[in-house]
Amino acid sequence: MRILLVEDDEMLRKSLVFFLTSKKYEVSAFDNGLDAITHLESSENPTDLLITDLNLPFAAGQQVIGAAKKIVDSSIPIIVLTSSGVESTELEVFDLGADEFVTKPFSPPVLLKRIEKLLPK
């Protein structure tokens, strides 16, 4: 299974790549939304699940979500990671098509359970 991870916090991004790779996922990781959208547009880079932060350089997480829904497939599972615990933000990302909302800080094993819930066995 291929995961696209978009997170601008370098330490968190690297630790999640290490963790998810150790769980046998293929991970493509980017530190900004624009590069993630470019990755999505390439048919050579299929994506089974998107994990994105909202506050990103060059293109916000909301734009990455929109691109994933248009480019990949409207049913692509999406997990949003954010430090915002504001209810309106959570409602906004669900309206955009996100499946899960994870507030930072979080435990990688909890994120893994959410991934396993969204991806077919």
mmCIF file of C-alpha atoms in Angstrom:
data_model
loop_
_atom_site.group_PDB
_atom_site.id
_atom_site.type_symbol
_atom_site.label_atom_id
_atom_site.label_comp_id
_atom_site.label_asym_id
_atom_site.label_seq_id
_atom_site.Cartn_x
_atom_site.Cartn_y
_atom_site.Cartn_z
ATOM 1 C CA MET A 1 0.000 0.000 0.000
ATOM 2 C CA ARG A 2 1.287 3.433 -0.979
ATOM 3 C CA ILE A 3 0.901 6.408 1.342
ATOM 4 C CA LEU A 4 1.454 10.042 0.436
ATOM 5 C CA LEU A 5 2.550 11.974 3.523
ATOM 6 C CA VAL A 6 2.558 15.786 3.476
ATOM 7 C CA GLU A 7 4.032 17.305 6.641
ATOM 8 C CA ASP A 8 6.248 20.387 6.913
ATOM 9 C CA ASP A 9 7.638 19.535 10.350
ATOM 10 C CA GLU A 10 10.841 17.732 9.374
ATOM 11 C CA MET A 11 11.229 15.693 12.563
ATOM 12 C CA LEU A 12 7.628 14.487 12.510
ATOM 13 C CA ARG A 13 7.782 13.718 8.775
ATOM 14 C CA LYS A 14 10.978 11.680 9.104
ATOM 15 C CA SER A 15 9.757 9.793 12.149
ATOM 16 C CA LEU A 16 6.449 8.936 10.434
ATOM 17 C CA VAL A 17 8.247 7.782 7.289
ATOM 18 C CA PHE A 18 10.477 5.539 9.413
ATOM 19 C CA PHE A 19 7.518 4.206 11.417
ATOM 20 C CA LEU A 20 5.256 3.551 8.417
ATOM 21 C CA THR A 21 8.058 2.005 6.371
ATOM 22 C CA SER A 22 8.771 -0.351 9.266
ATOM 23 C CA LYS A 23 5.112 -1.428 8.997
ATOM 24 C CA LYS A 24 5.668 -2.317 5.319
ATOM 25 C CA TYR A 25 4.005 0.722 3.743
ATOM 26 C CA GLU A 26 5.562 2.520 0.784
ATOM 27 C CA VAL A 27 5.739 6.199 1.752
ATOM 28 C CA SER A 28 6.281 9.230 -0.453
ATOM 29 C CA ALA A 29 6.813 12.263 1.773
ATOM 30 C CA PHE A 30 6.796 15.967 1.013
ATOM 31 C CA ASP A 31 7.276 19.093 3.094
ATOM 32 C CA ASN A 32 4.913 21.306 1.082
ATOM 33 C CA GLY A 33 1.568 21.091 -0.643
ATOM 34 C CA LEU A 34 2.729 22.072 -4.101
ATOM 35 C CA ASP A 35 5.187 19.181 -4.403
ATOM 36 C CA ALA A 36 2.501 16.809 -3.100
ATOM 37 C CA ILE A 37 0.037 17.988 -5.746
ATOM 38 C CA THR A 38 2.696 17.541 -8.449
ATOM 39 C CA HIS A 39 3.282 14.012 -7.144
ATOM 40 C CA LEU A 40 -0.460 13.290 -7.302
ATOM 41 C CA GLU A 41 -0.611 14.535 -10.891
ATOM 42 C CA SER A 42 1.996 12.008 -11.987
ATOM 43 C CA SER A 43 0.331 8.780 -13.072
ATOM 44 C CA GLU A 44 3.615 7.044 -12.261
ATOM 45 C CA ASN A 45 2.994 7.685 -8.562
ATOM 46 C CA PRO A 46 -0.188 5.872 -7.506
ATOM 47 C CA THR A 47 -1.455 6.730 -4.030
ATOM 48 C CA ASP A 48 -3.684 4.540 -1.852
ATOM 49 C CA LEU A 49 -3.952 6.886 1.155
ATOM 50 C CA LEU A 50 -3.197 10.557 1.804
ATOM 51 C CA ILE A 51 -2.001 11.887 5.157
ATOM 52 C CA THR A 52 -1.685 15.667 5.175
ATOM 53 C CA ASP A 53 -1.115 18.562 7.501
ATOM 54 C CA LEU A 54 -3.250 21.657 6.879
ATOM 55 C CA ASN A 55 -0.749 24.473 7.390
ATOM 56 C CA LEU A 56 1.739 23.857 4.594
ATOM 57 C CA PRO A 57 4.008 26.040 2.477
ATOM 58 C CA PHE A 58 3.057 26.841 -1.152
ATOM 59 C CA ALA A 59 -0.305 25.017 -1.099
ATOM 60 C CA ALA A 60 -2.439 24.376 1.987
ATOM 61 C CA GLY A 61 -3.637 20.962 3.052
ATOM 62 C CA GLN A 62 -7.121 21.858 1.868
ATOM 63 C CA GLN A 63 -5.730 22.280 -1.666
ATOM 64 C CA VAL A 64 -3.917 18.932 -1.417
ATOM 65 C CA ILE A 65 -7.175 17.264 -0.359
ATOM 66 C CA GLY A 66 -9.023 18.847 -3.283
ATOM 67 C CA ALA A 67 -6.329 17.737 -5.720
ATOM 68 C CA ALA A 68 -6.352 14.180 -4.377
ATOM 69 C CA LYS A 69 -10.120 13.959 -4.762
ATOM 70 C CA LYS A 70 -9.945 15.227 -8.370
ATOM 71 C CA ILE A 71 -6.737 13.615 -9.602
ATOM 72 C CA VAL A 72 -6.534 10.255 -7.857
ATOM 73 C CA ASP A 73 -10.039 9.159 -7.028
ATOM 74 C CA SER A 74 -12.896 10.727 -5.152
ATOM 75 C CA SER A 75 -12.846 7.778 -2.755
ATOM 76 C CA ILE A 76 -9.160 8.040 -1.748
ATOM 77 C CA PRO A 77 -8.934 7.801 2.054
ATOM 78 C CA ILE A 78 -7.583 10.969 3.673
ATOM 79 C CA ILE A 79 -6.246 11.557 7.164
ATOM 80 C CA VAL A 80 -5.655 15.138 8.276
ATOM 81 C CA LEU A 81 -2.973 15.887 10.852
ATOM 82 C CA THR A 82 -3.148 19.282 12.498
ATOM 83 C CA SER A 83 -2.326 21.148 15.654
ATOM 84 C CA SER A 84 -5.660 22.959 15.350
ATOM 85 C CA GLY A 85 -8.269 21.513 17.644
ATOM 86 C CA VAL A 86 -10.853 24.045 16.456
ATOM 87 C CA GLU A 87 -14.188 22.437 15.667
ATOM 88 C CA SER A 88 -14.770 24.588 12.573
ATOM 89 C CA THR A 89 -11.469 23.352 11.094
ATOM 90 C CA GLU A 90 -12.448 19.758 11.727
ATOM 91 C CA LEU A 91 -15.845 20.286 10.101
ATOM 92 C CA GLU A 92 -14.226 22.022 7.115
ATOM 93 C CA VAL A 93 -11.881 19.127 6.349
ATOM 94 C CA PHE A 94 -14.687 16.596 6.676
ATOM 95 C CA ASP A 95 -16.716 18.687 4.207
ATOM 96 C CA LEU A 96 -13.727 18.566 1.827
ATOM 97 C CA GLY A 97 -13.757 14.769 1.993
ATOM 98 C CA ALA A 98 -11.332 13.830 4.766
ATOM 99 C CA ASP A 99 -12.036 10.544 6.539
ATOM 100 C CA GLU A 100 -10.065 11.086 9.752
ATOM 101 C CA PHE A 101 -8.886 14.092 11.749
ATOM 102 C CA VAL A 102 -5.895 13.594 14.061
ATOM 103 C CA THR A 103 -4.853 16.374 16.422
ATOM 104 C CA LYS A 104 -1.141 16.800 17.163
ATOM 105 C CA PRO A 105 0.522 15.575 19.236
ATOM 106 C CA PHE A 106 -0.529 11.995 18.573
ATOM 107 C CA SER A 107 0.855 8.505 18.969
ATOM 108 C CA PRO A 108 2.104 6.729 15.801
ATOM 109 C CA PRO A 109 0.365 3.478 16.840
ATOM 110 C CA VAL A 110 -2.948 5.375 17.013
ATOM 111 C CA LEU A 111 -2.311 6.756 13.518
ATOM 112 C CA LEU A 112 -1.521 3.218 12.342
ATOM 113 C CA LYS A 113 -4.899 1.980 13.631
ATOM 114 C CA ARG A 114 -6.649 4.735 11.695
ATOM 115 C CA ILE A 115 -4.700 3.802 8.550
ATOM 116 C CA GLU A 116 -5.577 0.127 8.971
ATOM 117 C CA LYS A 117 -9.231 1.078 9.382
ATOM 118 C CA LEU A 118 -9.228 2.971 6.072
ATOM 119 C CA LEU A 119 -7.142 0.687 3.857
ATOM 120 C CA PRO A 120 -8.485 -2.622 2.587
ATOM 121 C CA LYS A 121 -6.746 -5.691 3.896
#
